Short mmCIF file of C-alpha atoms and ligand atoms in Angstrom, two decimals:
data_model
loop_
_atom_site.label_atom_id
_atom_site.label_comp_id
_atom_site.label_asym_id
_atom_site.label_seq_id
_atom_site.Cartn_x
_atom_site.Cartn_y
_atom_site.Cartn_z
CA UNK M 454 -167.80 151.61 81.75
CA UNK M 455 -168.99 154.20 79.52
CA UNK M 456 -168.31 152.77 75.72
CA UNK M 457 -167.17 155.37 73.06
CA UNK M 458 -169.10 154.54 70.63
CA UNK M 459 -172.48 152.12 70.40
CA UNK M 460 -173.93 151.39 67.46
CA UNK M 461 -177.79 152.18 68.15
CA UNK M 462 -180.53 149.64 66.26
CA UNK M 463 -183.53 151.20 65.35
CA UNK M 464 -185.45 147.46 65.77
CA UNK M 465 -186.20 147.12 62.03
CA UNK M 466 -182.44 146.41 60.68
CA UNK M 467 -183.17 142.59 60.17
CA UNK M 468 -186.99 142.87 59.18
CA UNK M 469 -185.84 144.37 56.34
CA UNK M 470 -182.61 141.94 55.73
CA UNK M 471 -185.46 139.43 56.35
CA UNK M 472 -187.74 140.71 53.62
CA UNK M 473 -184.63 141.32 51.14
CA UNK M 474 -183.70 137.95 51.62
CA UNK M 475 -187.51 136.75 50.65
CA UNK M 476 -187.57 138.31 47.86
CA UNK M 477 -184.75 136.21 46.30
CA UNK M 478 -182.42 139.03 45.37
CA UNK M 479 -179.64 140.17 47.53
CA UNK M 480 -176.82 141.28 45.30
CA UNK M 481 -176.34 144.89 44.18
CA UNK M 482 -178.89 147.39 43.05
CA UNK M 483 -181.48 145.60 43.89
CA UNK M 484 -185.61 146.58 45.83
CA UNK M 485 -183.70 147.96 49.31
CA UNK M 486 -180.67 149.50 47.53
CA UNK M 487 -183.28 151.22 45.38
CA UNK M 488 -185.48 152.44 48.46
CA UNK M 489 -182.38 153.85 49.88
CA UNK M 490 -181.30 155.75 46.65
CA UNK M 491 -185.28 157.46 46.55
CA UNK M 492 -184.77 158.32 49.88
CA UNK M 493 -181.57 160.68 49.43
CA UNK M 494 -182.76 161.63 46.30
CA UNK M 495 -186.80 163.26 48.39
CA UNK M 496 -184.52 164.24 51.20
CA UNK M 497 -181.21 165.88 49.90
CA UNK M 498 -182.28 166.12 46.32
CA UNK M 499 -179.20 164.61 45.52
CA UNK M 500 -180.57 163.64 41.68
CA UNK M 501 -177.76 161.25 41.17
CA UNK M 502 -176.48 158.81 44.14
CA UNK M 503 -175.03 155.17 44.12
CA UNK M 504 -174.70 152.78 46.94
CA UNK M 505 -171.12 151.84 48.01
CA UNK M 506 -169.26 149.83 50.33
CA UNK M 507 -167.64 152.33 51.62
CA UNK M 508 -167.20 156.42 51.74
CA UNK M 509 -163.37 154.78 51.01
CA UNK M 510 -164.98 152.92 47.78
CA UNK M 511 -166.65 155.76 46.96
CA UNK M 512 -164.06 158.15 47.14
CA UNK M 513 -162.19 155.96 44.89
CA UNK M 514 -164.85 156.40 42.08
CA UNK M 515 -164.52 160.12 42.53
CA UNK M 516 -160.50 160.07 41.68
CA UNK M 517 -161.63 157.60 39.00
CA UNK M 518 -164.27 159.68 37.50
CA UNK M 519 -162.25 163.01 37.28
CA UNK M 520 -159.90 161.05 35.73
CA UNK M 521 -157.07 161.84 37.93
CA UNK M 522 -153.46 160.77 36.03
CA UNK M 523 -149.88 160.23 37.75
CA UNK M 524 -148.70 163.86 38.46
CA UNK M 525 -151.98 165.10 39.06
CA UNK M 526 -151.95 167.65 42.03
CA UNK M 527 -154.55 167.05 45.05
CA UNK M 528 -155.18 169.57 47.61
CA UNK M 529 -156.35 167.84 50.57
CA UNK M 530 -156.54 168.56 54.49
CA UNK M 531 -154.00 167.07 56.32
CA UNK M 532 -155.94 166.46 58.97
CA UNK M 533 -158.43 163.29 58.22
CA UNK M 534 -158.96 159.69 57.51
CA UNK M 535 -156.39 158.04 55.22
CA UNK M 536 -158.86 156.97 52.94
CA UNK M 537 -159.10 161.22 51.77
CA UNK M 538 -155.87 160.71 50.13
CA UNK M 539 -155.25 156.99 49.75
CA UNK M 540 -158.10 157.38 47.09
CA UNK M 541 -156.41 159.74 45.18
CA UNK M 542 -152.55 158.20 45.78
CA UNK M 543 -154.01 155.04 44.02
CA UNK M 544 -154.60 156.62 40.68
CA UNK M 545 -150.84 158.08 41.33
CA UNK M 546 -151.89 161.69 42.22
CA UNK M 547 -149.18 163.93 44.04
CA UNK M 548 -151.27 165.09 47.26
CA UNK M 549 -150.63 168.90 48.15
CA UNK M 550 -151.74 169.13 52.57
CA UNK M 551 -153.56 171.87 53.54
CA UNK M 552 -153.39 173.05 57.40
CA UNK M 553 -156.39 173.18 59.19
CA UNK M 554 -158.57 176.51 60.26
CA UNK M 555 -157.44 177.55 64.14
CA UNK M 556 -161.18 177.75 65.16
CA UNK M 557 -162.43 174.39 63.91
CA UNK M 558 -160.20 171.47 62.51
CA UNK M 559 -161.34 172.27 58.91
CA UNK M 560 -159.16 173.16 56.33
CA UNK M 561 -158.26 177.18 56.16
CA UNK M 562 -159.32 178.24 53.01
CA UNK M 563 -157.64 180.85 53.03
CA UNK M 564 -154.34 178.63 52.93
CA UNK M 565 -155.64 176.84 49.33
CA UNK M 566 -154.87 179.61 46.89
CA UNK M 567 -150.76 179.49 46.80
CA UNK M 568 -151.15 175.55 46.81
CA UNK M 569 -152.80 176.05 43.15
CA UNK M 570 -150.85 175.97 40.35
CA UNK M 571 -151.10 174.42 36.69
CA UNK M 572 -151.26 170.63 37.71
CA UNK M 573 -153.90 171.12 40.55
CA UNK M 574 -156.67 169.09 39.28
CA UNK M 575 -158.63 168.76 42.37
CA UNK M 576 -159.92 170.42 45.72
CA UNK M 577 -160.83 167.74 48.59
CA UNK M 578 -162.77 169.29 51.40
CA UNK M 579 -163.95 167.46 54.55
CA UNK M 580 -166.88 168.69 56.83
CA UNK M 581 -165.16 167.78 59.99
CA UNK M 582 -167.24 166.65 62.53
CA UNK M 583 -170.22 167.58 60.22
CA UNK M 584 -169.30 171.20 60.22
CA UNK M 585 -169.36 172.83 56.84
CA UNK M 586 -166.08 174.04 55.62
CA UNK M 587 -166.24 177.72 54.14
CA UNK M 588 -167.81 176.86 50.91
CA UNK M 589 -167.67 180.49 49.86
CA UNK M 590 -164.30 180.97 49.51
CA UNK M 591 -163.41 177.58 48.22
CA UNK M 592 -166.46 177.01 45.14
CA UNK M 593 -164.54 180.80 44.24
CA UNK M 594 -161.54 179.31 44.00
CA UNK M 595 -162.72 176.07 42.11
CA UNK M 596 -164.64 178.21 39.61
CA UNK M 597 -161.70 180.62 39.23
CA UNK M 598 -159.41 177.49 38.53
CA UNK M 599 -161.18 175.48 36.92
CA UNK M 600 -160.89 172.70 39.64
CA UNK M 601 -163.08 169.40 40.63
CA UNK M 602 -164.05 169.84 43.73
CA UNK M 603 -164.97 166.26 45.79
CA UNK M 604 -166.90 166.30 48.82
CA UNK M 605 -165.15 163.71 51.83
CA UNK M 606 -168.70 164.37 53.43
CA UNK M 607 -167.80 160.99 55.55
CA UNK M 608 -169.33 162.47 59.26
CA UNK M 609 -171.67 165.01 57.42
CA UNK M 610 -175.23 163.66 56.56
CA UNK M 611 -177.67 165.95 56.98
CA UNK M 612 -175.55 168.76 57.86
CA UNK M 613 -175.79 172.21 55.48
CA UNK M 614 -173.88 175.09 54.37
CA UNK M 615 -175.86 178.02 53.85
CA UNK M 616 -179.36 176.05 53.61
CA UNK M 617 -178.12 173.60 50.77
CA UNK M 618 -177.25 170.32 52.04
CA UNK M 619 -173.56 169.00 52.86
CA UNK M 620 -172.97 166.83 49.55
CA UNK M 621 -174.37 168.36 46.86
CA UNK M 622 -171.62 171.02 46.58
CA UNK M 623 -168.75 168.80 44.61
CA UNK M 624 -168.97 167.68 41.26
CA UNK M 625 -168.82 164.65 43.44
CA UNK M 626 -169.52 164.14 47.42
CA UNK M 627 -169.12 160.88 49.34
CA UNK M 628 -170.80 159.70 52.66
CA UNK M 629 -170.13 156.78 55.35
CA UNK M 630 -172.27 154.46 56.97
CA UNK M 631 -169.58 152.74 58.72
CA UNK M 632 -171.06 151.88 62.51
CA UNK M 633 -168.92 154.63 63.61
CA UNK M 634 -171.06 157.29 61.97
CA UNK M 635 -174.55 158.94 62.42
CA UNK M 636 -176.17 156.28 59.99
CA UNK M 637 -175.04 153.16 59.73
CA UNK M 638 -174.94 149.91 58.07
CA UNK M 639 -171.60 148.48 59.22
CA UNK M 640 -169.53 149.14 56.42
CA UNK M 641 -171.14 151.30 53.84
CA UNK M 642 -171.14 154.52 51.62
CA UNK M 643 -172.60 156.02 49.19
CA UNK M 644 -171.55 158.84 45.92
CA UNK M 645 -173.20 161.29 45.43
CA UNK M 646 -173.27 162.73 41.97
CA UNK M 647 -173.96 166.72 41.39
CA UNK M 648 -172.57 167.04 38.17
CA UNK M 649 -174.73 164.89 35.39
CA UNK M 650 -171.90 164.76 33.19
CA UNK M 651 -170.35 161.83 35.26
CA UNK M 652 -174.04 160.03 36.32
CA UNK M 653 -173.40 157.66 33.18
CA UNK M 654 -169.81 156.59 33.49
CA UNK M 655 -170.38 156.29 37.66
CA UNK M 656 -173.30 153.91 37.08
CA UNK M 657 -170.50 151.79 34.77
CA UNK M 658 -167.48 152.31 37.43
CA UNK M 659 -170.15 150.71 39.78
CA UNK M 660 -171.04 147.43 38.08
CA UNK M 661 -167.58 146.48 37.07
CA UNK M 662 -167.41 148.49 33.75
CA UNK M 663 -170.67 147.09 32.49
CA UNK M 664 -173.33 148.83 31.32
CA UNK M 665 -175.16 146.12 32.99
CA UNK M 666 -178.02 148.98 35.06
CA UNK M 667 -178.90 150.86 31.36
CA UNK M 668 -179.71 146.72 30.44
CA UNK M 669 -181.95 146.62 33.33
CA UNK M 670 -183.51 150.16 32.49
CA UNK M 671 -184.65 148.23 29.19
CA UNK M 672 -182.28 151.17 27.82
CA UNK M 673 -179.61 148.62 25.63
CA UNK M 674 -180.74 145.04 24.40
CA UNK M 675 -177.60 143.57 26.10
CA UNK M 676 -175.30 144.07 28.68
CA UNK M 677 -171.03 144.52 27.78
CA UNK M 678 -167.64 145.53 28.87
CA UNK M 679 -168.19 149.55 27.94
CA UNK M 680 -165.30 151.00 30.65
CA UNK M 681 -163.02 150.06 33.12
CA UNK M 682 -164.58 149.71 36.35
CA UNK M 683 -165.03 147.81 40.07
CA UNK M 684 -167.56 146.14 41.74
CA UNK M 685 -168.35 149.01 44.12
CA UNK M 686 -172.07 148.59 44.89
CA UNK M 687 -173.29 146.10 48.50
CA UNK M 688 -175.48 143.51 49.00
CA UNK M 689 -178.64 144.59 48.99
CA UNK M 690 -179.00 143.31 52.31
CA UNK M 691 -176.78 145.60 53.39
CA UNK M 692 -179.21 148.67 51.87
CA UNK M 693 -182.42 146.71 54.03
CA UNK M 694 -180.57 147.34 56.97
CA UNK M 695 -179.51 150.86 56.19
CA UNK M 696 -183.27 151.51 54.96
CA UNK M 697 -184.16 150.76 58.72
CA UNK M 698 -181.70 153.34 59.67
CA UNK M 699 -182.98 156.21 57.08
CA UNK M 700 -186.56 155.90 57.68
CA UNK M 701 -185.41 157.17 61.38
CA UNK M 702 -182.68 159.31 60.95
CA UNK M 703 -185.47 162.74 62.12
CA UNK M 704 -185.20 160.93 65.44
CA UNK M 705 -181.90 159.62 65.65
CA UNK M 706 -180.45 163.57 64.68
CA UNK M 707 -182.98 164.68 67.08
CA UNK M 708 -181.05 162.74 70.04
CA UNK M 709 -177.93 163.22 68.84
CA UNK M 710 -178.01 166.70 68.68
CA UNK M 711 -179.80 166.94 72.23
CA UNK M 712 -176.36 164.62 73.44
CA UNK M 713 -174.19 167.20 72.04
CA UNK M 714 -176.06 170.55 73.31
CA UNK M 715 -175.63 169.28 77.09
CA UNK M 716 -172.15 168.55 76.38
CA UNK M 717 -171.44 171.64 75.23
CA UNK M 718 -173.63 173.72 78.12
CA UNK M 719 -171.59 171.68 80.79
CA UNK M 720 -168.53 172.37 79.19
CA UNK M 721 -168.96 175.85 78.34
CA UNK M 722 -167.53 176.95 81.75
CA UNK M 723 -164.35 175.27 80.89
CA UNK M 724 -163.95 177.32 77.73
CA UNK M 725 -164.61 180.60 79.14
CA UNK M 726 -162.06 180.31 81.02
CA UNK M 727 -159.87 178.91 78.38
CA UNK M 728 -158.90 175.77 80.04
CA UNK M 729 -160.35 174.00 76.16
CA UNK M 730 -161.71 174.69 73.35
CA UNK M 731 -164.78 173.73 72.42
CA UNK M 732 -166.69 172.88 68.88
CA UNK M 733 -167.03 176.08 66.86
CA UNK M 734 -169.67 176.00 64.43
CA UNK M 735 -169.54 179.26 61.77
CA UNK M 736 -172.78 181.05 60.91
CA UNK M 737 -172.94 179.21 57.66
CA UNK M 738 -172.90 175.86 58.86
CA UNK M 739 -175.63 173.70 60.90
CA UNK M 740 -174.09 171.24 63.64
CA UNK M 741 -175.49 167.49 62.49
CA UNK M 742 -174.11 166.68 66.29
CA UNK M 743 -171.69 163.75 64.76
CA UNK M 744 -168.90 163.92 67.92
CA UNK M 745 -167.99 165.96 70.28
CA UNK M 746 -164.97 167.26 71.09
CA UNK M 747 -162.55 169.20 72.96
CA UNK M 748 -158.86 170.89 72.46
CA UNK M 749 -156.57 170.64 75.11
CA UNK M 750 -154.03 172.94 75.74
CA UNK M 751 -150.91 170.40 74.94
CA UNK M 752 -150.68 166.66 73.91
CA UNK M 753 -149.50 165.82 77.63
CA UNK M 754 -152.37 167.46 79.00
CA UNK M 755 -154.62 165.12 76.47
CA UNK M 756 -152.68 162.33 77.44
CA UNK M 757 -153.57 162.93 81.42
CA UNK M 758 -156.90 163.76 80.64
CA UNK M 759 -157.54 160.25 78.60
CA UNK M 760 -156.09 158.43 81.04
CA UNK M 761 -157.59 160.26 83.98
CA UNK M 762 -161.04 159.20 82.58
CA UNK M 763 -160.21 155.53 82.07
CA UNK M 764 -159.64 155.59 85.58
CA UNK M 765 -162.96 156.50 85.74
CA UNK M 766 -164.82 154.08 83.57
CA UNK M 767 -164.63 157.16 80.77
CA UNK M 768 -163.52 155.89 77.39
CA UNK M 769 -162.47 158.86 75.47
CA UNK M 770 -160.23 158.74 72.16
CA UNK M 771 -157.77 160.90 69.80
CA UNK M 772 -157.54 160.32 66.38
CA UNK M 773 -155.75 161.52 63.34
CA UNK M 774 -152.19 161.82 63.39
CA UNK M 775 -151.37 164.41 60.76
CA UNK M 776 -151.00 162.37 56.82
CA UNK M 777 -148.36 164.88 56.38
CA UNK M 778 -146.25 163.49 59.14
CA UNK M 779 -147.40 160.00 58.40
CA UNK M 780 -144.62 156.90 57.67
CA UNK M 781 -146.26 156.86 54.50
CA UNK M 782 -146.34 160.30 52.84
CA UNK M 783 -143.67 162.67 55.62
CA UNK M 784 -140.87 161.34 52.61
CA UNK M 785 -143.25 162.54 49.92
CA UNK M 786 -144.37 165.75 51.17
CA UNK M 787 -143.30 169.21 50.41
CA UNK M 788 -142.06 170.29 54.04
CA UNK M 789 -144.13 172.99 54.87
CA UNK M 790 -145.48 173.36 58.46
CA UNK M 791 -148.70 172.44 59.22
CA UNK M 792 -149.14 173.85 62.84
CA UNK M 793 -153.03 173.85 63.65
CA UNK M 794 -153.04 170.26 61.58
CA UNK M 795 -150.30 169.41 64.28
CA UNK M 796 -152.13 171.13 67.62
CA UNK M 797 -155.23 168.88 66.46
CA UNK M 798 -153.33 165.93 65.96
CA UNK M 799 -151.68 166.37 69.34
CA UNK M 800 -154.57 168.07 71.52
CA UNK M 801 -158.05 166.90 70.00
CA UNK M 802 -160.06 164.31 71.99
CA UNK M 803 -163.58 162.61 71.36
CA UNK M 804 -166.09 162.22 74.12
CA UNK M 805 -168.15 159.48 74.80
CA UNK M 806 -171.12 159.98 71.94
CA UNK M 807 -173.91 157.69 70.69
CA UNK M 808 -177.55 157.39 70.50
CA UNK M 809 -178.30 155.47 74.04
CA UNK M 810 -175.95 157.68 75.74
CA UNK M 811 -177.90 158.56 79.06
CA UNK M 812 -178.01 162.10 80.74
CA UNK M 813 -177.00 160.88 83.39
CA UNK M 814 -173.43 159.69 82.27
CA UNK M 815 -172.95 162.70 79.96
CA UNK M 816 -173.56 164.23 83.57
CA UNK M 817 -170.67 162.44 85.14
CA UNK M 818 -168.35 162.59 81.67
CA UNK M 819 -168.48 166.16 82.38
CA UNK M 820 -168.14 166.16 86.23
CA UNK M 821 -164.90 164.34 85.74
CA UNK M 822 -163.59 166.42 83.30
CA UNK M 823 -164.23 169.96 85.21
CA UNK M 824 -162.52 168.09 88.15
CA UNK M 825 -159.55 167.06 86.05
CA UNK M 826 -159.19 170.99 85.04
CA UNK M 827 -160.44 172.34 88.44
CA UNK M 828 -159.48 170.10 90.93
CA UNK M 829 -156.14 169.23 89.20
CA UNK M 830 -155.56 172.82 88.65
CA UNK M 831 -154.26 172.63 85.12
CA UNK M 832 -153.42 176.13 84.41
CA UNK M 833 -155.14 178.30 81.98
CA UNK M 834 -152.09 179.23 79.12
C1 PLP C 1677 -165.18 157.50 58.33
C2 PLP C 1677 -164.45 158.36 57.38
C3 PLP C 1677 -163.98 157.88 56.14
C4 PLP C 1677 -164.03 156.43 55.76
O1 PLP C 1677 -165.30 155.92 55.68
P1 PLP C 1677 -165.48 154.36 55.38
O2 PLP C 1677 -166.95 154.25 55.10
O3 PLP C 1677 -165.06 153.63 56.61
O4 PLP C 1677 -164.66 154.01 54.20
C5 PLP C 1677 -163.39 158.77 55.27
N1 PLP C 1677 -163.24 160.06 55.58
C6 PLP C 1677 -163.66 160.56 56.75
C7 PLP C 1677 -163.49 162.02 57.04
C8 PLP C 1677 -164.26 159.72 57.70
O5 PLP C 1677 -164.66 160.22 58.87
#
């Protein structure tokens, strides 16, 4: 059976949970969490970054910090994780779906500007995939309006839009580490903070609304309730095992990105004769190899081609079923068609994709797909 996803161990995830636990000090903040935070901040030059549980946790400090109120109006992609919007929905925002672009499953920008009006408080953008979104148009529209623009840079770590890196573009940015995701630590995340007028208040968000870190800093001569506030920060076991993962990620985006170049030379033929379509990276974007994928032609085509792999040992998947449509929100939203949102929700499907992945089963993923198109002779549209 070839596995969808795997997590991969770089060998030195519990040496370092080892050594955190040695040194006596495994809540928050603490020697790993701090490695980890240096690390984005050499790499990225992210200035300001916390430590999360989640890119979910920390995309609920982002709709705390810009202060979002009941009524508030969201722009966000329609097609993504719940936890875009959820985080936003919590502090009683109204979100405002945005279809998706027809050559990649990021948002169009060029859909955003009628969306806008005098309650639109915030942008949301996700790098789908790891692909940039077209910054350009969008940092326009947020200067022009006067928006917040957050980062949901969940699949995007070291990915970049026009040479500056994928999370420092937002007032805010947020990243995963769930084990789903290029680095991982199980569950984890991490803010990222571009503008330094919320560093302070998303330091005191973090430890509960205590300004418990400036105490620590030697900064205030005792710690106090200062704000409202969470506890959003891990274990700092949790940062020893992600250390493990950072100090390797050259070589783990190395192998990745090798995994998803032969996918997309084998498939190539496929899309030239426009049986799918494949990943479409603009020229301002780099591909950080997160998944690949491919868009059928219709969701019953999908549907036969998922199961036509299982019978194969092949464990491919779909995901996101349009928010717009959702049992949740299709009662709160505004009724406007969303139709590449829809086509991706219907046609989209993952391919195997993780670090041990061999070339010899990418080989026979994409043997068994060309046979399903060839073979079956499923009809170009
Ligand atoms: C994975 C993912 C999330 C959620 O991340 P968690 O760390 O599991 O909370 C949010 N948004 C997108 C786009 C994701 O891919």
């Amino acid at each position: 059976m070839i596995g969808f996803n795997k997590p991969y161990f770089t060998g030195k995830e519990t040496d370092y949970m080892q050594d955190a636990v040695k040194r006596q000090k495994i809540s928050g903040n603490g020697h790993y969490t701090q490695l980890c935070h240096q690390f984005f901040q050499k790499k990225y030059g992210f200035e300001h970054v916390l430590l999360t549980h989640s890119c979910t946790a920390a995309l609920e400090m982002a709709a705390l910090l810009i202060n979002i109120q009941p009524g508030d109006e969201v722009i966000i992609p329609s097609y993504t994780f719940v936890s875009t919007a959820n985080a936003f929905i919590l502090r009683g925002a109204k979100v405002v779906f945005v279809d998706s672009s027809a050559e990649n499953p990021n948002l169009d920008a060029s859909t955003i500007a009628p969306l806008i009006n005098a309650r639109t408080k915030a942008i949301v953008v996700v790098h789908y995939a790891g692909i940039a979104c077209n910054m350009g148009e969008i940092l326009d529209l947020v200067k022009r309006h006067r928006l917040f623009l957050v980062e949901d840079a969940a699949q995007a770590i070291d990915s970049f839009w026009e040479g500056k890196p994928l999370g420092s573009l937002g007032h805010l940015a947020c990243f995963s580490f769930h084990e789903t995701k290029n680095i991982i630590s199980g569950e984890g995340g991490m803010l990222v903070i571009n503008d330094p007028a919320f560093a302070a208040r998303a330091e005191i968000l973090w430890e509960k609304g205590t300004n418990r870190s400036a105490f620590f800093r030697g900064e205030v001569d005792k710690y106090t309730w200062v704000d409202i506030g969470s506890s959003f920060l891990p274990s700092d076991m949790i940062a020893a095992f992600l250390y493990a993962q950072l100090e390797n990620i050259d070589d783990i985006q190395q192998r990745r990105r090798a995994i998803w170049q032969l996918y997309f030379d084998q498939l190539q033929v496929l899309a030239e004769q426009n049986l799918v379509q494949l990943p479409h990276i603009p020229a301002y974007a780099t591909n950080n190899a997160h998944m690949f994928y491919l868009v059928c032609q219709s969701a019953s085509q999908r549907q036969s081609l998922i199961e036509y792999l299982k019978a194969q040992q092949i464990h491919a998947i779909f995901h996101y079923l349009s928010l717009h449509e959702s049992p949740f929100y299709s009662v709160l939203h505004d009724g406007r068609n969303l139709p590449q949102t829809q086509r991706y929700t219907d046609c989209l499907v993952r391919l195997p994709f993780y670090y041990e992945l061999s070339e010899p089963e990418q080989v026979r993923v994409c043997e068994h797909i060309s046979q399903f198109y060839l073979k079956n002779k499923v009809m170009a549209s």
